[in-house]
Amino acid sequence: MSDLAGERGQGRGPDGTGRRGPRPRSAQRPAERSRQGDPARDVAYQVLRAVGSDGAYANLELPAALRRARLRGRDAAFATELTYGTLRLQGLYDAVVAVAADRAAASIDPPVLDVLRLGAHQLLGMRVPAHAAVSATVALARQHVSQGAGGFANAVLRRVSERSREDWVQAVTADVPDPLSRLALEHSHPEWVVRALRAALVAHGSTAAGADAELPALLAAHNDPGPLTLVARPGLVDPAALEDAGAVPSPVAPTAWTLPSGDPGVLSAVRDGRVAVQDAGSQLLTLALVDAPLEGPDERWLDLCAGPGGKAGLLAALALPRRASLRANEVSPHRAELVRHTLRAAVAAGARVEVTVADGREVGAQEPAAYDRVLVDAPCTGLGALRRRPESRWRRSPDDLSGLGPLQRDLLRSALDAVRPGGLVAYATCSPHIAETTLVVRDVLKRRPDVELVDVRPWLRDRSGEVLGGTGAEGELWAQLWSHRHDTDGMFVALLRRLG
């Protein structure tokens, strides 16, 4: 972790919070403080406003903001932790601010609330001295909102600084009787997400007591950014080049590498598409589809929902030595362009790839029994990737499931129509929610006597060749990965074979 301008650090301390006790009050009066925020905090504020008011995605907005501000190194790392940490812990910080301000967070003007959230994260989630956190955040309020907002921020953040994070958690949860509601507040998740994750743990083999014991670790994992994982697309990059760049082999997947620090965008292999940032769980399920044995021809592959192209990039590299062709389909023209960009290195190496723009629900009818292997990476709530997409937990709602469910079923049915008898379909989501995973597969199978489940778990192998454990209940043929168990996103995958 790093500091900024020699006065502030980032990251959590030995107790996980970065605090050992109550913080001292700032000795400065508001009039003595700077009226101009520093560049790193300014970037974090801009991203929070874009996410909150414009619906932007932090993983897209932050890199652009860092480039505009010309921030690198420790300043960029500080801005990144401040942005992502604030977004992840927004629910907890809103509860803290409400007590400190003596008013509901929802009643505070959004620009001011974003400033207060940033200040709360510096005080409770980073090793930033109280005087620096308060004075710099007050300056941010004055710069972007008003002098009065600066005074309000000063008063609220001084109150926040009087308690440690543990004390604040105890204070805001003291009157919450339901244990799941308390967990939701402590770990900053919407309550419906917490209940859905507990149900998913039970559905995949945990007892009720086991799920209750395991749930805090899962929620905590969502508030940890996780490793920066790269995919080394087979045949396109020499592993020595990754080692020279400081990357180390990930134990999770044979194609996965971890970059302990630095910006992956500076690597030439990343810039030209031979290497990409990709979660190890995403790599594992792609490898499982390709490694599972297949009777008959193995010449035509289909990625039905390919955008933005991560799994398609790995599929294209894996198809090269097998002389298989890949159709990467995407319904959105913009995302299809992202797929083309991702596949450029594989194409340059000779991969036979076609990128198409079409509704995946119609592909099966248009090309029945045309493919040997099909991947359905279905649109979902993304509840398995909360550590990497910090704002998504606040944007999703249970209502999203009613719209996604029919789409997921239609896409899986289309894939089963598109695969030939004897061919394989992998149905995957980046969500453990049972309404998006097991229920979808069960519902489709009920109406498809020409399809059988294939045990996918033997093909989920780590770098050493060992089968990953803890991916499902006894007797299940599908697999669920977990951030707290496998250090991956919460990917679900089921493998289905169409019968002759």
Short mmCIF file of C-alpha atoms in Angstrom, two decimals:
data_model
loop_
_atom_site.label_atom_id
_atom_site.label_comp_id
_atom_site.label_asym_id
_atom_site.label_seq_id
_atom_site.Cartn_x
_atom_site.Cartn_y
_atom_site.Cartn_z
CA MET A 1 0.00 0.00 0.00
CA SER A 2 1.06 3.58 -0.51
CA ASP A 3 0.84 7.07 0.92
CA LEU A 4 0.13 10.38 -0.72
CA ALA A 5 2.24 13.52 -0.36
CA GLY A 6 3.88 11.93 2.68
CA GLU A 7 0.90 12.49 4.96
CA ARG A 8 -1.65 9.77 4.28
CA GLY A 9 -1.60 6.05 3.76
CA GLN A 10 -4.07 3.53 2.52
CA GLY A 11 -5.12 0.00 3.26
CA ARG A 12 -6.26 -1.81 6.38
CA GLY A 13 -4.27 -2.32 9.51
CA PRO A 14 -3.69 -5.55 11.39
CA ASP A 15 -7.25 -5.56 12.73
CA GLY A 16 -8.74 -5.19 9.25
CA THR A 17 -9.91 -1.63 9.75
CA GLY A 18 -6.80 0.50 9.89
CA ARG A 19 -7.86 1.82 13.32
CA ARG A 20 -6.71 0.93 16.82
CA GLY A 21 -8.90 3.31 18.76
CA PRO A 22 -10.76 6.63 18.72
CA ARG A 23 -9.35 9.27 16.40
CA PRO A 24 -8.33 12.71 17.66
CA ARG A 25 -10.33 15.70 16.54
CA SER A 26 -8.86 18.04 13.98
CA ALA A 27 -7.38 21.13 15.61
CA GLN A 28 -7.97 23.29 12.53
CA ARG A 29 -10.92 25.60 12.15
CA PRO A 30 -12.73 25.41 8.78
CA ALA A 31 -11.47 28.87 7.76
CA GLU A 32 -7.88 27.70 8.15
CA ARG A 33 -8.20 24.82 5.78
CA SER A 34 -7.49 24.64 2.10
CA ARG A 35 -10.22 25.57 -0.34
CA GLN A 36 -8.85 23.27 -3.03
CA GLY A 37 -8.99 19.46 -2.95
CA ASP A 38 -5.94 17.47 -3.95
CA PRO A 39 -5.90 15.66 -7.33
CA ALA A 40 -6.31 12.11 -5.98
CA ARG A 41 -9.34 12.92 -3.87
CA ASP A 42 -10.70 15.05 -6.68
CA VAL A 43 -10.56 12.05 -9.04
CA ALA A 44 -12.35 9.86 -6.50
CA TYR A 45 -15.06 12.48 -6.08
CA GLN A 46 -15.54 12.84 -9.84
CA VAL A 47 -15.93 9.09 -10.24
CA LEU A 48 -18.44 8.85 -7.40
CA ARG A 49 -20.50 11.62 -8.94
CA ALA A 50 -20.39 9.98 -12.37
CA VAL A 51 -21.47 6.67 -10.88
CA GLY A 52 -24.23 8.19 -8.76
CA SER A 53 -25.66 10.79 -11.13
CA ASP A 54 -24.83 9.49 -14.60
CA GLY A 55 -25.00 5.73 -14.11
CA ALA A 56 -21.32 5.32 -15.03
CA TYR A 57 -19.32 2.19 -14.23
CA ALA A 58 -16.38 2.76 -11.90
CA ASN A 59 -14.11 0.29 -13.69
CA LEU A 60 -14.52 2.34 -16.88
CA GLU A 61 -14.74 5.82 -15.38
CA LEU A 62 -11.79 5.62 -12.99
CA PRO A 63 -9.04 4.82 -15.53
CA ALA A 64 -10.23 7.69 -17.73
CA ALA A 65 -10.27 10.07 -14.76
CA LEU A 66 -6.77 9.00 -13.72
CA ARG A 67 -5.49 9.66 -17.23
CA ARG A 68 -7.12 13.09 -17.35
CA ALA A 69 -5.53 14.00 -14.02
CA ARG A 70 -2.22 12.41 -15.05
CA LEU A 71 -2.08 10.46 -11.80
CA ARG A 72 0.29 7.53 -11.54
CA GLY A 73 2.00 5.45 -8.91
CA ARG A 74 1.07 6.12 -5.32
CA ASP A 75 -1.38 8.90 -6.12
CA ALA A 76 -3.25 6.67 -8.56
CA ALA A 77 -3.26 3.82 -6.02
CA PHE A 78 -4.66 6.15 -3.36
CA ALA A 79 -7.41 7.39 -5.68
CA THR A 80 -8.26 3.82 -6.66
CA GLU A 81 -8.57 2.55 -3.09
CA LEU A 82 -10.54 5.64 -2.08
CA THR A 83 -12.97 5.23 -4.98
CA TYR A 84 -13.57 1.50 -4.79
CA GLY A 85 -13.50 1.31 -1.01
CA THR A 86 -16.05 4.09 -0.69
CA LEU A 87 -18.38 2.48 -3.21
CA ARG A 88 -18.15 -0.94 -1.56
CA LEU A 89 -18.79 0.34 1.95
CA GLN A 90 -21.32 2.99 1.00
CA GLY A 91 -24.14 1.32 2.93
CA LEU A 92 -22.22 1.28 6.20
CA TYR A 93 -20.92 4.81 5.72
CA ASP A 94 -24.41 6.14 5.04
CA ALA A 95 -25.54 4.71 8.38
CA VAL A 96 -22.54 6.29 10.13
CA VAL A 97 -23.10 9.66 8.45
CA ALA A 98 -26.77 9.58 9.42
CA VAL A 99 -25.84 9.31 13.09
CA ALA A 100 -23.03 11.86 12.87
CA ALA A 101 -25.19 14.35 10.95
CA ASP A 102 -28.34 13.61 12.95
CA ARG A 103 -30.33 13.25 9.76
CA ALA A 104 -31.08 10.52 7.23
CA ALA A 105 -28.38 10.11 4.60
CA ALA A 106 -31.05 10.23 1.90
CA SER A 107 -31.94 13.77 3.00
CA ILE A 108 -28.41 15.07 2.33
CA ASP A 109 -27.74 16.52 -1.12
CA PRO A 110 -26.02 13.81 -3.23
CA PRO A 111 -22.84 15.84 -3.95
CA VAL A 112 -22.38 16.53 -0.24
CA LEU A 113 -23.17 12.92 0.65
CA ASP A 114 -20.49 11.70 -1.74
CA VAL A 115 -17.96 14.00 -0.04
CA LEU A 116 -18.96 12.63 3.36
CA ARG A 117 -18.66 9.04 2.14
CA LEU A 118 -15.15 9.75 0.90
CA GLY A 119 -14.23 11.28 4.24
CA ALA A 120 -15.73 8.38 6.17
CA HIS A 121 -13.70 5.86 4.18
CA GLN A 122 -10.47 7.71 4.87
CA LEU A 123 -11.29 7.81 8.58
CA LEU A 124 -12.65 4.29 8.99
CA GLY A 125 -11.23 2.24 6.14
CA MET A 126 -7.78 3.68 5.38
CA ARG A 127 -4.73 4.64 7.39
CA VAL A 128 -5.21 8.38 6.84
CA PRO A 129 -4.56 10.64 9.85
CA ALA A 130 -7.73 12.30 11.07
CA HIS A 131 -6.51 15.86 10.54
CA ALA A 132 -5.53 15.08 6.92
CA ALA A 133 -8.74 13.21 6.16
CA VAL A 134 -10.97 15.95 7.56
CA SER A 135 -9.14 18.98 6.20
CA ALA A 136 -8.67 17.55 2.69
CA THR A 137 -12.27 16.39 2.49
CA VAL A 138 -13.58 19.73 3.69
CA ALA A 139 -11.51 21.37 0.95
CA LEU A 140 -13.15 19.02 -1.54
CA ALA A 141 -16.61 20.10 -0.34
CA ARG A 142 -15.70 23.76 -0.68
CA GLN A 143 -14.24 23.25 -4.14
CA HIS A 144 -17.13 21.27 -5.61
CA VAL A 145 -20.17 22.33 -3.59
CA SER A 146 -20.00 25.45 -1.42
CA GLN A 147 -18.44 27.10 1.61
CA GLY A 148 -21.44 26.04 3.67
CA ALA A 149 -21.04 22.45 2.56
CA GLY A 150 -17.44 22.62 3.78
CA GLY A 151 -18.57 23.66 7.23
CA PHE A 152 -21.17 20.92 7.34
CA ALA A 153 -18.62 18.32 6.22
CA ASN A 154 -16.20 19.52 8.88
CA ALA A 155 -18.76 19.08 11.66
CA VAL A 156 -19.93 15.65 10.48
CA LEU A 157 -16.47 14.21 9.86
CA ARG A 158 -15.18 15.42 13.21
CA ARG A 159 -17.95 13.37 14.80
CA VAL A 160 -17.11 10.39 12.61
CA SER A 161 -13.46 10.62 13.68
CA GLU A 162 -14.40 10.24 17.36
CA ARG A 163 -14.99 6.48 17.02
CA SER A 164 -13.23 3.55 15.46
CA ARG A 165 -14.85 1.49 12.72
CA GLU A 166 -15.65 -1.30 15.19
CA ASP A 167 -17.34 1.16 17.52
CA TRP A 168 -19.37 2.63 14.67
CA VAL A 169 -20.48 -0.82 13.51
CA GLN A 170 -21.62 -1.60 17.04
CA ALA A 171 -23.43 1.73 17.27
CA VAL A 172 -25.36 1.48 14.00
CA THR A 173 -26.30 -2.19 14.44
CA ALA A 174 -27.17 -2.11 18.14
CA ASP A 175 -30.90 -1.71 17.56
CA VAL A 176 -31.13 -4.09 14.58
CA PRO A 177 -32.66 -7.34 15.88
CA ASP A 178 -32.39 -9.53 12.77
CA PRO A 179 -28.93 -11.14 12.39
CA LEU A 180 -28.99 -11.00 8.58
CA SER A 181 -29.95 -7.34 8.67
CA ARG A 182 -27.03 -6.68 11.00
CA LEU A 183 -24.67 -8.52 8.67
CA ALA A 184 -25.98 -6.52 5.72
CA LEU A 185 -25.25 -3.27 7.52
CA GLU A 186 -21.86 -4.32 8.92
CA HIS A 187 -20.59 -5.62 5.55
CA SER A 188 -22.36 -2.99 3.46
CA HIS A 189 -24.62 -5.16 1.28
CA PRO A 190 -28.29 -4.70 0.46
CA GLU A 191 -30.27 -7.00 2.72
CA TRP A 192 -31.88 -8.87 -0.17
CA VAL A 193 -28.41 -9.73 -1.50
CA VAL A 194 -27.35 -11.13 1.87
CA ARG A 195 -30.43 -13.34 2.04
CA ALA A 196 -29.91 -14.51 -1.54
CA LEU A 197 -26.28 -15.41 -0.86
CA ARG A 198 -27.23 -17.38 2.23
CA ALA A 199 -29.85 -19.28 0.22
CA ALA A 200 -27.24 -20.01 -2.45
CA LEU A 201 -24.81 -21.42 0.13
CA VAL A 202 -27.54 -23.74 1.39
CA ALA A 203 -28.55 -24.72 -2.14
CA HIS A 204 -24.96 -25.72 -2.89
CA GLY A 205 -24.51 -28.02 0.07
CA SER A 206 -24.15 -26.00 3.26
CA THR A 207 -26.42 -26.66 6.19
CA ALA A 208 -28.37 -23.71 7.54
CA ALA A 209 -25.93 -23.46 10.45
CA GLY A 210 -22.98 -23.82 8.08
CA ALA A 211 -24.29 -21.08 5.82
CA ASP A 212 -24.74 -18.77 8.82
CA ALA A 213 -21.15 -19.46 9.87
CA GLU A 214 -19.76 -19.00 6.36
CA LEU A 215 -21.77 -15.98 5.27
CA PRO A 216 -19.65 -13.32 7.05
CA ALA A 217 -16.53 -14.56 5.25
CA LEU A 218 -18.29 -14.38 1.89
CA LEU A 219 -19.53 -10.84 2.54
CA ALA A 220 -16.08 -9.77 3.73
CA ALA A 221 -14.54 -11.21 0.55
CA HIS A 222 -16.80 -8.95 -1.51
CA ASN A 223 -15.22 -5.96 0.25
CA ASP A 224 -11.71 -7.09 -0.64
CA PRO A 225 -10.58 -6.14 -4.16
CA GLY A 226 -9.05 -9.57 -4.74
CA PRO A 227 -6.00 -10.31 -6.88
CA LEU A 228 -5.30 -8.65 -10.20
CA THR A 229 -5.51 -11.72 -12.41
CA LEU A 230 -4.33 -12.01 -15.99
CA VAL A 231 -5.10 -14.65 -18.59
CA ALA A 232 -2.16 -15.81 -20.67
CA ARG A 233 -3.89 -16.88 -23.85
CA PRO A 234 -2.27 -20.21 -24.79
CA GLY A 235 0.07 -20.13 -27.76
CA LEU A 236 -0.01 -16.34 -27.96
CA VAL A 237 2.42 -15.36 -25.23
CA ASP A 238 5.64 -16.70 -23.75
CA PRO A 239 5.23 -17.15 -19.97
CA ALA A 240 8.74 -15.77 -19.55
CA ALA A 241 7.44 -12.38 -20.68
CA LEU A 242 4.93 -12.40 -17.84
CA GLU A 243 7.58 -13.40 -15.34
CA ASP A 244 9.78 -10.57 -16.55
CA ALA A 245 6.89 -8.18 -15.95
CA GLY A 246 6.61 -9.35 -12.33
CA ALA A 247 3.58 -11.62 -12.75
CA VAL A 248 3.45 -14.92 -10.88
CA PRO A 249 1.51 -18.08 -11.79
CA SER A 250 -1.87 -18.24 -10.09
CA PRO A 251 -2.58 -21.55 -8.37
CA VAL A 252 -6.24 -21.34 -9.37
CA ALA A 253 -6.17 -21.91 -13.14
CA PRO A 254 -3.45 -23.12 -15.52
CA THR A 255 -3.80 -20.04 -17.72
CA ALA A 256 -4.03 -17.53 -14.84
CA TRP A 257 -1.28 -15.20 -13.61
CA THR A 258 -1.36 -12.70 -10.78
CA LEU A 259 0.16 -9.23 -11.07
CA PRO A 260 1.05 -8.22 -7.51
CA SER A 261 1.32 -4.53 -8.36
CA GLY A 262 1.45 -2.13 -11.23
CA ASP A 263 -0.73 -1.21 -14.17
CA PRO A 264 -1.39 -4.12 -16.56
CA GLY A 265 -2.01 -1.63 -19.34
CA VAL A 266 1.71 -0.90 -19.58
CA LEU A 267 2.44 -4.50 -20.64
CA SER A 268 2.84 -4.86 -24.40
CA ALA A 269 1.21 -8.31 -24.27
CA VAL A 270 -1.90 -6.74 -22.74
CA ARG A 271 -1.98 -3.89 -25.22
CA ASP A 272 -1.88 -6.23 -28.22
CA GLY A 273 -4.36 -8.78 -26.83
CA ARG A 274 -2.12 -11.76 -26.09
CA VAL A 275 -2.78 -11.27 -22.39
CA ALA A 276 -5.82 -9.73 -20.72
CA VAL A 277 -7.23 -8.99 -17.30
CA GLN A 278 -9.63 -11.85 -16.53
CA ASP A 279 -10.82 -13.48 -13.34
CA ALA A 280 -9.43 -16.97 -12.75
CA GLY A 281 -12.95 -18.39 -12.29
CA SER A 282 -13.95 -17.08 -15.70
CA GLN A 283 -10.92 -18.84 -17.15
CA LEU A 284 -11.72 -22.09 -15.35
CA LEU A 285 -15.21 -22.48 -16.77
CA THR A 286 -13.97 -21.71 -20.29
CA LEU A 287 -11.26 -24.36 -19.95
CA ALA A 288 -13.83 -26.84 -18.61
CA LEU A 289 -15.98 -26.50 -21.72
CA VAL A 290 -12.98 -27.12 -23.97
CA ASP A 291 -11.43 -29.92 -21.91
CA ALA A 292 -14.59 -31.99 -21.45
CA PRO A 293 -14.49 -35.00 -23.83
CA LEU A 294 -16.59 -34.92 -26.94
CA GLU A 295 -17.55 -37.72 -29.30
CA GLY A 296 -17.48 -36.97 -32.98
CA PRO A 297 -16.31 -33.79 -34.71
CA ASP A 298 -14.91 -30.89 -32.74
CA GLU A 299 -14.66 -28.24 -35.43
CA ARG A 300 -17.18 -25.47 -34.75
CA TRP A 301 -17.50 -23.53 -31.51
CA LEU A 302 -19.96 -20.81 -30.54
CA ASP A 303 -19.80 -18.13 -27.86
CA LEU A 304 -23.44 -17.10 -27.81
CA CYS A 305 -23.12 -13.96 -25.62
CA ALA A 306 -19.51 -12.99 -26.28
CA GLY A 307 -19.29 -9.34 -25.22
CA PRO A 308 -17.03 -7.83 -24.09
CA GLY A 309 -14.87 -10.75 -25.22
CA GLY A 310 -12.82 -12.15 -22.35
CA LYS A 311 -14.01 -15.74 -22.65
CA ALA A 312 -14.07 -15.50 -26.44
CA GLY A 313 -10.41 -14.46 -26.37
CA LEU A 314 -9.48 -17.58 -24.43
CA LEU A 315 -11.71 -19.79 -26.60
CA ALA A 316 -10.08 -18.45 -29.77
CA ALA A 317 -6.59 -19.24 -28.44
CA LEU A 318 -7.67 -22.73 -27.38
CA ALA A 319 -9.29 -23.35 -30.77
CA LEU A 320 -6.06 -22.64 -32.65
CA PRO A 321 -4.19 -25.94 -32.06
CA ARG A 322 -7.42 -27.90 -32.58
CA ARG A 323 -8.10 -26.17 -35.88
CA ALA A 324 -11.60 -25.36 -34.69
CA SER A 325 -13.46 -22.24 -35.78
CA LEU A 326 -15.16 -19.87 -33.36
CA ARG A 327 -18.24 -17.76 -33.85
CA ALA A 328 -18.35 -15.00 -31.26
CA ASN A 329 -21.87 -13.59 -31.19
CA GLU A 330 -23.05 -10.48 -29.42
CA VAL A 331 -26.39 -8.70 -29.56
CA SER A 332 -24.92 -5.21 -29.05
CA PRO A 333 -22.95 -3.71 -31.98
CA HIS A 334 -20.79 -1.70 -29.57
CA ARG A 335 -19.90 -4.76 -27.51
CA ALA A 336 -19.28 -6.72 -30.72
CA GLU A 337 -16.58 -4.17 -31.55
CA LEU A 338 -15.03 -4.81 -28.16
CA VAL A 339 -15.00 -8.52 -28.99
CA ARG A 340 -13.24 -7.86 -32.32
CA HIS A 341 -10.63 -5.80 -30.50
CA THR A 342 -10.10 -8.56 -27.93
CA LEU A 343 -9.68 -11.23 -30.60
CA ARG A 344 -7.14 -9.36 -32.71
CA ALA A 345 -4.11 -11.28 -31.41
CA ALA A 346 -5.74 -14.67 -31.98
CA VAL A 347 -6.78 -13.64 -35.48
CA ALA A 348 -3.25 -12.46 -36.23
CA ALA A 349 -1.99 -15.87 -35.12
CA GLY A 350 -4.30 -17.62 -37.56
CA ALA A 351 -7.42 -18.32 -35.51
CA ARG A 352 -10.57 -18.76 -37.57
CA VAL A 353 -12.93 -16.36 -35.87
CA GLU A 354 -16.19 -14.74 -36.94
CA VAL A 355 -17.75 -11.98 -34.86
CA THR A 356 -21.49 -11.59 -35.47
CA VAL A 357 -24.21 -9.27 -34.21
CA ALA A 358 -27.42 -11.17 -33.56
CA ASP A 359 -29.99 -11.92 -30.89
CA GLY A 360 -28.67 -15.03 -29.16
CA ARG A 361 -32.21 -16.25 -28.57
CA GLU A 362 -32.62 -16.72 -32.33
CA VAL A 363 -29.31 -18.37 -33.20
CA GLY A 364 -30.52 -21.88 -32.40
CA ALA A 365 -33.41 -21.58 -34.81
CA GLN A 366 -31.23 -20.00 -37.48
CA GLU A 367 -28.43 -22.57 -37.24
CA PRO A 368 -29.85 -25.74 -35.71
CA ALA A 369 -27.39 -28.47 -34.69
CA ALA A 370 -24.52 -26.50 -36.26
CA TYR A 371 -21.96 -26.37 -33.42
CA ASP A 372 -19.93 -28.84 -31.41
CA ARG A 373 -19.30 -26.72 -28.33
CA VAL A 374 -21.37 -23.73 -27.18
CA LEU A 375 -20.80 -21.29 -24.34
CA VAL A 376 -23.73 -19.37 -22.86
CA ASP A 377 -22.28 -16.70 -20.57
CA ALA A 378 -25.72 -15.38 -19.75
CA PRO A 379 -26.53 -11.82 -18.68
CA CYS A 380 -27.13 -11.83 -14.92
CA THR A 381 -27.22 -9.69 -11.80
CA GLY A 382 -23.46 -10.04 -11.33
CA LEU A 383 -23.79 -10.86 -7.63
CA GLY A 384 -20.69 -13.04 -7.91
CA ALA A 385 -18.48 -10.13 -8.98
CA LEU A 386 -19.29 -7.60 -6.27
CA ARG A 387 -15.66 -7.22 -5.27
CA ARG A 388 -14.73 -6.09 -8.79
CA ARG A 389 -17.88 -4.11 -9.58
CA PRO A 390 -18.43 -2.15 -6.40
CA GLU A 391 -21.41 -0.10 -7.53
CA SER A 392 -23.44 -3.05 -8.82
CA ARG A 393 -24.67 -4.10 -5.38
CA TRP A 394 -26.48 -0.76 -5.08
CA ARG A 395 -27.92 -0.80 -8.59
CA ARG A 396 -29.45 -4.24 -8.65
CA SER A 397 -32.78 -5.16 -7.09
CA PRO A 398 -34.90 -8.32 -6.81
CA ASP A 399 -37.01 -6.96 -9.65
CA ASP A 400 -34.08 -7.52 -12.03
CA LEU A 401 -34.47 -11.28 -11.60
CA SER A 402 -37.93 -11.28 -13.16
CA GLY A 403 -36.55 -9.75 -16.35
CA LEU A 404 -33.35 -11.77 -16.52
CA GLY A 405 -34.89 -15.17 -15.83
CA PRO A 406 -36.84 -15.51 -19.10
CA LEU A 407 -33.83 -14.23 -21.07
CA GLN A 408 -31.49 -16.72 -19.42
CA ARG A 409 -33.85 -19.60 -20.19
CA ASP A 410 -34.33 -18.51 -23.79
CA LEU A 411 -30.59 -18.25 -24.34
CA LEU A 412 -29.96 -21.70 -22.90
CA ARG A 413 -32.72 -23.19 -25.07
CA SER A 414 -31.26 -21.49 -28.13
CA ALA A 415 -27.80 -22.87 -27.33
CA LEU A 416 -29.19 -26.38 -26.98
CA ASP A 417 -30.85 -26.01 -30.38
CA ALA A 418 -27.61 -24.72 -31.89
CA VAL A 419 -25.46 -27.60 -30.64
CA ARG A 420 -25.38 -30.88 -32.56
CA PRO A 421 -26.42 -34.20 -30.98
CA GLY A 422 -23.48 -35.30 -28.88
CA GLY A 423 -22.24 -31.70 -28.54
CA LEU A 424 -21.74 -29.78 -25.30
CA VAL A 425 -23.20 -26.57 -23.93
CA ALA A 426 -21.78 -24.71 -20.93
CA TYR A 427 -24.27 -22.46 -19.14
CA ALA A 428 -22.48 -19.90 -16.98
CA THR A 429 -23.34 -16.87 -14.89
CA CYS A 430 -21.33 -14.54 -12.68
CA SER A 431 -23.93 -14.96 -9.96
CA PRO A 432 -24.66 -17.61 -7.34
CA HIS A 433 -28.33 -16.63 -7.07
CA ILE A 434 -30.36 -19.81 -7.43
CA ALA A 435 -32.93 -18.00 -9.60
CA GLU A 436 -30.18 -17.44 -12.19
CA THR A 437 -28.36 -20.74 -11.85
CA THR A 438 -29.82 -24.04 -10.74
CA LEU A 439 -33.45 -23.04 -11.29
CA VAL A 440 -32.73 -21.98 -14.87
CA VAL A 441 -30.99 -25.27 -15.67
CA ARG A 442 -33.69 -27.37 -13.98
CA ASP A 443 -36.51 -25.53 -15.76
CA VAL A 444 -34.93 -25.97 -19.19
CA LEU A 445 -34.13 -29.64 -18.59
CA LYS A 446 -37.75 -30.36 -17.67
CA ARG A 447 -38.77 -29.50 -21.22
CA ARG A 448 -35.77 -31.01 -22.97
CA PRO A 449 -35.76 -34.81 -22.84
CA ASP A 450 -33.05 -34.67 -25.50
CA VAL A 451 -30.56 -33.12 -23.07
CA GLU A 452 -28.60 -34.52 -20.12
CA LEU A 453 -26.41 -32.94 -17.47
CA VAL A 454 -22.72 -33.78 -17.59
CA ASP A 455 -20.58 -33.58 -14.46
CA VAL A 456 -18.52 -30.42 -14.97
CA ARG A 457 -16.54 -30.64 -11.75
CA PRO A 458 -13.80 -33.03 -12.96
CA TRP A 459 -12.88 -30.44 -15.59
CA LEU A 460 -12.45 -27.59 -13.13
CA ARG A 461 -8.78 -28.18 -12.45
CA ASP A 462 -6.27 -25.86 -10.87
CA ARG A 463 -2.74 -25.23 -12.11
CA SER A 464 -1.46 -28.40 -10.44
CA GLY A 465 -4.12 -30.48 -12.18
CA GLU A 466 -6.14 -31.10 -9.02
CA VAL A 467 -9.93 -30.87 -9.17
CA LEU A 468 -11.23 -27.87 -7.24
CA GLY A 469 -13.06 -28.83 -4.08
CA GLY A 470 -16.01 -27.15 -2.45
CA THR A 471 -17.82 -26.35 -5.68
CA GLY A 472 -21.14 -28.05 -4.96
CA ALA A 473 -23.21 -30.40 -2.87
CA GLU A 474 -22.73 -34.14 -3.04
CA GLY A 475 -24.49 -35.53 -6.09
CA GLU A 476 -24.59 -32.22 -7.94
CA LEU A 477 -23.16 -32.15 -11.44
CA TRP A 478 -22.85 -28.39 -11.77
CA ALA A 479 -20.36 -26.19 -9.90
CA GLN A 480 -20.42 -22.94 -7.99
CA LEU A 481 -17.23 -21.00 -7.29
CA TRP A 482 -17.01 -18.66 -4.30
CA SER A 483 -14.83 -15.64 -3.61
CA HIS A 484 -14.10 -16.68 -0.03
CA ARG A 485 -13.36 -20.32 -0.90
CA HIS A 486 -11.61 -20.14 -4.26
CA ASP A 487 -10.45 -16.51 -4.48
CA THR A 488 -12.38 -16.12 -7.73
CA ASP A 489 -15.55 -14.38 -8.74
CA GLY A 490 -18.69 -16.29 -7.85
CA MET A 491 -19.04 -18.12 -11.16
CA PHE A 492 -21.65 -20.82 -11.76
CA VAL A 493 -21.29 -23.36 -14.56
CA ALA A 494 -23.33 -26.32 -15.74
CA LEU A 495 -22.38 -28.61 -18.62
CA LEU A 496 -25.13 -30.12 -20.79
CA ARG A 497 -24.97 -32.64 -23.64
CA ARG A 498 -27.56 -32.88 -26.35
CA LEU A 499 -28.51 -36.48 -26.96
CA GLY A 500 -28.72 -38.13 -30.37
#
